[in-house]
Structure formats: structure tokens, C-alpha cells
């Protein structure tokens, strides 16, 4: 839709990620699908063509695994899960098997077979009544294009930009892999299609990049010769041919907002303290050394969750003790006296390792994941524990075990830790004298029996991402049930409250490192429920610290009491947003 102003146009779409951006529009991937030449094969070429195709599949898988790991680390696990669907396609006999069959049966080159099968699969998916499966049509297009590029030996279309000019990326449709490596000078996103729930919309919000989708064909028609555009993600508009005054005003606002953010970051360098003088630790969730600088710049009081699985996911082999030790030591040295909570390997569920012997499970989230896997594969566990213990001499290490739900598991994990400590001491290696050992509370079982688990834990950290899915029986990555998946559900809140009160009785600290902890809308409620530490993606820290500073303990407790009596998550959200 286009609204005519005096000489300028304002295109309207859906504001899928808030914020304002001014920049030069750059069409992304106009040569979307690589050109495909069709060739008939001689009989003696068929076998080598199939081999060539298989090599392209392997290359595409490797590329996607790398992108997945990077997105999980830099944007979030939830956003990264879209790439699991891509990997599944590359293992699906109905897709890759069909391409191979076509190369053989029709004696055509791999590119042509790939293009044909991708189009057919896409059309088939688009025609299905199920919305979730329809959305997979975008995935198959992304996968098909990647396969073609691998076959053609092309890398994905790179947009050459000088690093200083602010650029708005414009596309028919943005794909998750586009956003996985966003150049620094891209300050906004606009697209012809797309919706608020598109994976790339979620990624844009997490990255803090303003985005307007669903602008329609007007975007193609109107943009051609506009040197600068103003994108408003709050209002869902894109202004083309703005006047110099409008550009200046928008640039001023962008500048003011970034100054405000800088200011919030500065304040965030100080501890967050409630109005009645209670300090709440605000920590960062990290996936590896590339995240440490942002955590410190945003004022992290420590690391509340180091997801060590990325070390494993990024590698094509089990990371050695030495490789792990170096990374953990880097984290501990970067944070000095501030605590660094390193979580032991959380693999299984939706995170699979190509080189691990993970069983094929019907319900992987209910299967051999996290601490269960480590207690079954004790050499893997031992290697990590030794690396952690060796690193402990270089800072303030806390060790956290994921998905513990029985005292037996916790005792077994601690026994391995003690065994490794004894080994190292025997070998003359320095190990910190005291390392707090805690657990993630991620299952209803753990939350309900928190009093029992507290007997053997030095601290708790509540993982609401999993706690929510297990409590509400709603898969955290399945868009069809995303309406049910809500950590503000009173059932989840009551489990959080139970965990906090068990921790208080046992006199151990309790924190939270699921996504819920990073939403400033809920900060007061979480403080009222009794959380003493909140851990989140670095970019959320300043806003959460600001909320903590504005919180008054008694009011927060009353708010929590009220919330626990409500019946629906929407009512909880309305309560915490209501002026009080
Ligand atoms: C959680 O479950 O809340 C959590 C922080 O762990 P992850 O997201 O890595 O499963
Ligand atoms: Mg978890």
C-alpha cells in the first residue's frame, strides 16, 4: 500500500521489529535463484554426477551446521532451530533421494534435477492445508538455492558494501541464512512478503534491527531510484524519497536513541540494586569467547550461563581437554572476580552432534539429553570436567549441570567431578579450592522437588525455556503450539515460586537463565518471586538493570502474589504492564 505525500511516498507494511533506521536501500539477492543450465548426460557420466551431487549435499550440510551454530550463539537457540528443518531436508529421501533418482532416471545434470525437485516439493508444500507445513516451503527454497550454489561452486551472493554507509536491506523475502551473517552497516530490513512470525522477523527482533515486512509489490515499484529511505519498524512504514529535512530529523532520532542506549549501558556498568537496597545480579548468557566483549560492554555482573555445547557443535570432532581448557580459561580471565557459571554439555533433544553416537529417539526432548547423556558417555563428561577443573585456577568458576531431576543424577555427576579433581591433584595440577556446583531447574520434577535437590546443590538456575515446554507439554520450537508456549503461564510461575522458596529455605542462591529472565516487562515480577540473579543475552542487560533499579521489594512481592493467583498468562502480562 502507498500513501502519497507531497512528492514522497510512504509505503506501509507490517512492523515486525521496532526501531528507526535511515539508509541506502540495497536489493538483496535479486538474482535470487542461480541460473540453471540443463544438460543431458551420457550413460557413463551418471554415476559421477550422483557423486558430485552427494558432495554438494555434504557441503550444504556443513554450511548449514556452521550457520546454525553461529545463529544459536549470536541470536538464540530458538532462532537457530529453523536450520534443523534445513538439515532434515538434506537427509530426506523424498528430497535428496528424489534428486538422485532423477539424475539417474532422466540422465540430466544435478543442477537441473535439483531445481526440478525443489520446485515440485515447494509447490507440494504450499498446497497443503497445514500452515506449519506451508511454511516449510520457504525452507525448501532456501535449501534448494544453497544446494545449487554448492553445485555451481558459488558462495551465497555477497553484498559488497563499504563499512561506513548505513544500508537497508530490501528483498522479496528474507531468508534465515541472510540474517545469519548480517554486515555491520545493515541497519534495517524491508521485504515484499513476510510476516511477524517469520523466523527472520524473530531474528531481527533479537538482533535489534528494525524491520518492516509485507510491503507488497509497491516496494519493487517505488524503490528503484530512491537514494535514501527511512524505515520505521514501530509504525511499519518505509518512506521513499524523503526530503532532506525528514532525513535530518530521522537521523537525529536514530542518534538520540543510540545515545540513550549508550547511557543505559553506562549505568549498567554499575550493579543493579532495588530501591530498598537489594542487589540483583544481572548476568550474561554466552556461547563462546566471541560473546565475552558484548557481555562486558553491556554491564554483565558475570556469566550466568555458558552454553558449552557450541564448542562441540562448531567442531567436527570431540573438543579435546586442552581445547576446552583454553576456552574456559579465557572466560574466567575475562571476568576475573565475577562468577562464570559454566554449564556442562547439554546435547540431545534438538541439539545433535554429527560425530556423537546419539540414539535415534522418538521423543528426543524426553530422551537421552543433557546430564543423562553425560552420565551415559562418561569419557565425554570426564574430559569436560577435567578441562573445567584445570581452568578453575584462573577465575571464579561455578559449575552447573543441565536438566538434573533426581538426587541420584546430581550425586553421580558430583562424584565424577570429585574423581576428576582427585586425578588432577595427583597429577600436580592446580585446581580452585572451592567451586560451587549447582543445577539447572528445567523440569517440573526438579521444580517440585527443589527442596530435595537443594540438599546437594550450591545454587539453582531456572531454565524457563525447557521448564515451560515440559510444564505445558508444548514443544519450544514448534510454531503450531507457540500460542500455548508461554513462561508467564501461572503453572510455570508457581514452579518458579516453589523453586525460589526451596532455595531460600536451604539458604542457596537462585537465578534464572531462560529467555524469560531477559524480558524487562517481567523483571519486577521475577524479583518479587525471589530471583536473586537474572541471566540473559547481553543486549537485554541495560534495560533489565534499569528495571531492577526502579523496583521496590515489597511492591514486587505483592505483584508476585497477585500473579500467582491469576488463571491465564495474558492476565499476568496485563498485570505486570498495568500502571501501579
Ligand atoms: C533453558 O532451558 O531455559 C535454558 C537456558 O537452556 P537451553 O535454552 O540451552 O536449553
Ligand atoms: Mg534448557
PDB file of N, CA, C and O in Angstrom, residues 411-435:
ATOM      1  N   UNK A 411      24.169 -36.598  42.476  1.00  0.00           N
ATOM      2  CA  UNK A 411      25.259 -37.237  43.237  1.00  0.00           C
ATOM      3  C   UNK A 411      26.249 -37.911  42.297  1.00  0.00           C
ATOM      4  O   UNK A 411      27.465 -37.823  42.486  1.00  0.00           O
ATOM      5  N   UNK A 412      25.734 -38.556  41.246  1.00  0.00           N
ATOM      6  CA  UNK A 412      26.629 -39.237  40.295  1.00  0.00           C
ATOM      7  C   UNK A 412      27.509 -38.203  39.585  1.00  0.00           C
ATOM      8  O   UNK A 412      28.722 -38.405  39.423  1.00  0.00           O
ATOM      9  N   UNK A 413      26.904 -37.078  39.186  1.00  0.00           N
ATOM     10  CA  UNK A 413      27.684 -36.045  38.476  1.00  0.00           C
ATOM     11  C   UNK A 413      28.745 -35.467  39.407  1.00  0.00           C
ATOM     12  O   UNK A 413      29.909 -35.261  39.006  1.00  0.00           O
ATOM     13  N   UNK A 414      28.363 -35.239  40.664  1.00  0.00           N
ATOM     14  CA  UNK A 414      29.339 -34.677  41.613  1.00  0.00           C
ATOM     15  C   UNK A 414      30.458 -35.678  41.913  1.00  0.00           C
ATOM     16  O   UNK A 414      31.613 -35.295  42.113  1.00  0.00           O
ATOM     17  N   UNK A 415      30.088 -36.957  41.924  1.00  0.00           N
ATOM     18  CA  UNK A 415      31.115 -37.977  42.179  1.00  0.00           C
ATOM     19  C   UNK A 415      32.146 -37.956  41.044  1.00  0.00           C
ATOM     20  O   UNK A 415      33.356 -38.068  41.288  1.00  0.00           O
ATOM     21  N   UNK A 416      31.691 -37.780  39.795  1.00  0.00           N
ATOM     22  CA  UNK A 416      32.639 -37.692  38.680  1.00  0.00           C
ATOM     23  C   UNK A 416      33.540 -36.471  38.830  1.00  0.00           C
ATOM     24  O   UNK A 416      34.737 -36.522  38.568  1.00  0.00           O
ATOM     25  N   UNK A 417      32.939 -35.388  39.274  1.00  0.00           N
ATOM     26  CA  UNK A 417      33.722 -34.159  39.454  1.00  0.00           C
ATOM     27  C   UNK A 417      34.815 -34.389  40.502  1.00  0.00           C
ATOM     28  O   UNK A 417      35.979 -34.003  40.309  1.00  0.00           O
ATOM     29  N   UNK A 418      34.437 -35.035  41.590  1.00  0.00           N
ATOM     30  CA  UNK A 418      35.418 -35.285  42.659  1.00  0.00           C
ATOM     31  C   UNK A 418      36.516 -36.236  42.198  1.00  0.00           C
ATOM     32  O   UNK A 418      37.682 -36.072  42.517  1.00  0.00           O
ATOM     33  N   UNK A 419      36.116 -37.244  41.407  1.00  0.00           N
ATOM     34  CA  UNK A 419      37.092 -38.196  40.871  1.00  0.00           C
ATOM     35  C   UNK A 419      38.104 -37.447  39.991  1.00  0.00           C
ATOM     36  O   UNK A 419      39.313 -37.662  40.085  1.00  0.00           O
ATOM     37  N   UNK A 420      37.603 -36.562  39.162  1.00  0.00           N
ATOM     38  CA  UNK A 420      38.491 -35.807  38.260  1.00  0.00           C
ATOM     39  C   UNK A 420      39.399 -34.876  39.069  1.00  0.00           C
ATOM     40  O   UNK A 420      40.579 -34.709  38.756  1.00  0.00           O
ATOM     41  N   UNK A 421      38.833 -34.276  40.103  1.00  0.00           N
ATOM     42  CA  UNK A 421      39.640 -33.387  40.946  1.00  0.00           C
ATOM     43  C   UNK A 421      40.811 -34.174  41.577  1.00  0.00           C
ATOM     44  O   UNK A 421      41.958 -33.725  41.542  1.00  0.00           O
ATOM     45  N   UNK A 422      40.468 -35.359  42.115  1.00  0.00           N
ATOM     46  CA  UNK A 422      41.498 -36.175  42.761  1.00  0.00           C
ATOM     47  C   UNK A 422      42.594 -36.542  41.752  1.00  0.00           C
ATOM     48  O   UNK A 422      43.789 -36.459  42.060  1.00  0.00           O
ATOM     49  N   UNK A 423      42.184 -36.910  40.542  1.00  0.00           N
ATOM     50  CA  UNK A 423      43.146 -37.260  39.476  1.00  0.00           C
ATOM     51  C   UNK A 423      44.104 -36.111  39.223  1.00  0.00           C
ATOM     52  O   UNK A 423      45.326 -36.281  39.172  1.00  0.00           O
ATOM     53  N   UNK A 424      43.529 -34.911  39.072  1.00  0.00           N
ATOM     54  CA  UNK A 424      44.347 -33.740  38.720  1.00  0.00           C
ATOM     55  C   UNK A 424      45.306 -33.383  39.854  1.00  0.00           C
ATOM     56  O   UNK A 424      46.466 -33.048  39.613  1.00  0.00           O
ATOM     57  N   UNK A 425      44.796 -33.460  41.069  1.00  0.00           N
ATOM     58  CA  UNK A 425      45.656 -33.129  42.212  1.00  0.00           C
ATOM     59  C   UNK A 425      46.820 -34.121  42.253  1.00  0.00           C
ATOM     60  O   UNK A 425      47.981 -33.743  42.446  1.00  0.00           O
ATOM     61  N   UNK A 426      46.473 -35.372  42.006  1.00  0.00           N
ATOM     62  CA  UNK A 426      47.502 -36.413  41.930  1.00  0.00           C
ATOM     63  C   UNK A 426      48.557 -36.067  40.871  1.00  0.00           C
ATOM     64  O   UNK A 426      49.746 -36.285  41.052  1.00  0.00           O
ATOM     65  N   UNK A 427      48.064 -35.480  39.765  1.00  0.00           N
ATOM     66  CA  UNK A 427      48.986 -35.123  38.674  1.00  0.00           C
ATOM     67  C   UNK A 427      49.722 -33.811  38.948  1.00  0.00           C
ATOM     68  O   UNK A 427      50.492 -33.332  38.120  1.00  0.00           O
ATOM     69  N   UNK A 428      49.419 -33.200  40.081  1.00  0.00           N
ATOM     70  CA  UNK A 428      50.095 -31.957  40.450  1.00  0.00           C
ATOM     71  C   UNK A 428      49.530 -30.716  39.769  1.00  0.00           C
ATOM     72  O   UNK A 428      50.188 -29.689  39.663  1.00  0.00           O
ATOM     73  N   UNK A 429      48.290 -30.803  39.288  1.00  0.00           N
ATOM     74  CA  UNK A 429      47.672 -29.664  38.585  1.00  0.00           C
ATOM     75  C   UNK A 429      46.907 -28.794  39.600  1.00  0.00           C
ATOM     76  O   UNK A 429      46.223 -29.326  40.487  1.00  0.00           O
ATOM     77  N   UNK A 430      47.026 -27.455  39.426  1.00  0.00           N
ATOM     78  CA  UNK A 430      46.332 -26.550  40.352  1.00  0.00           C
ATOM     79  C   UNK A 430      44.840 -26.524  40.049  1.00  0.00           C
ATOM     80  O   UNK A 430      44.428 -26.402  38.897  1.00  0.00           O
ATOM     81  N   UNK A 431      44.045 -26.638  41.109  1.00  0.00           N
ATOM     82  CA  UNK A 431      42.580 -26.606  40.968  1.00  0.00           C
ATOM     83  C   UNK A 431      42.042 -25.690  42.068  1.00  0.00           C
ATOM     84  O   UNK A 431      42.546 -25.727  43.198  1.00  0.00           O
ATOM     85  N   UNK A 432      41.025 -24.854  41.749  1.00  0.00           N
ATOM     86  CA  UNK A 432      40.470 -23.968  42.784  1.00  0.00           C
ATOM     87  C   UNK A 432      39.951 -24.801  43.948  1.00  0.00           C
ATOM     88  O   UNK A 432      39.415 -25.895  43.745  1.00  0.00           O
ATOM     89  N   UNK A 433      40.102 -24.228  45.144  1.00  0.00           N
ATOM     90  CA  UNK A 433      39.714 -24.989  46.314  1.00  0.00           C
ATOM     91  C   UNK A 433      38.206 -25.187  46.408  1.00  0.00           C
ATOM     92  O   UNK A 433      37.703 -26.255  46.666  1.00  0.00           O
ATOM     93  N   UNK A 434      37.516 -24.074  46.142  1.00  0.00           N
ATOM     94  CA  UNK A 434      36.061 -24.181  46.250  1.00  0.00           C
ATOM     95  C   UNK A 434      35.399 -23.781  44.925  1.00  0.00           C
ATOM     96  O   UNK A 434      35.578 -22.674  44.421  1.00  0.00           O
ATOM     97  N   UNK A 435      34.643 -24.707  44.381  1.00  0.00           N
ATOM     98  CA  UNK A 435      33.884 -24.434  43.149  1.00  0.00           C
ATOM     99  C   UNK A 435      32.417 -24.750  43.447  1.00  0.00           C
ATOM    100  O   UNK A 435      32.057 -25.921  43.657  1.00  0.00           O
TER     101      UNK A 435
END
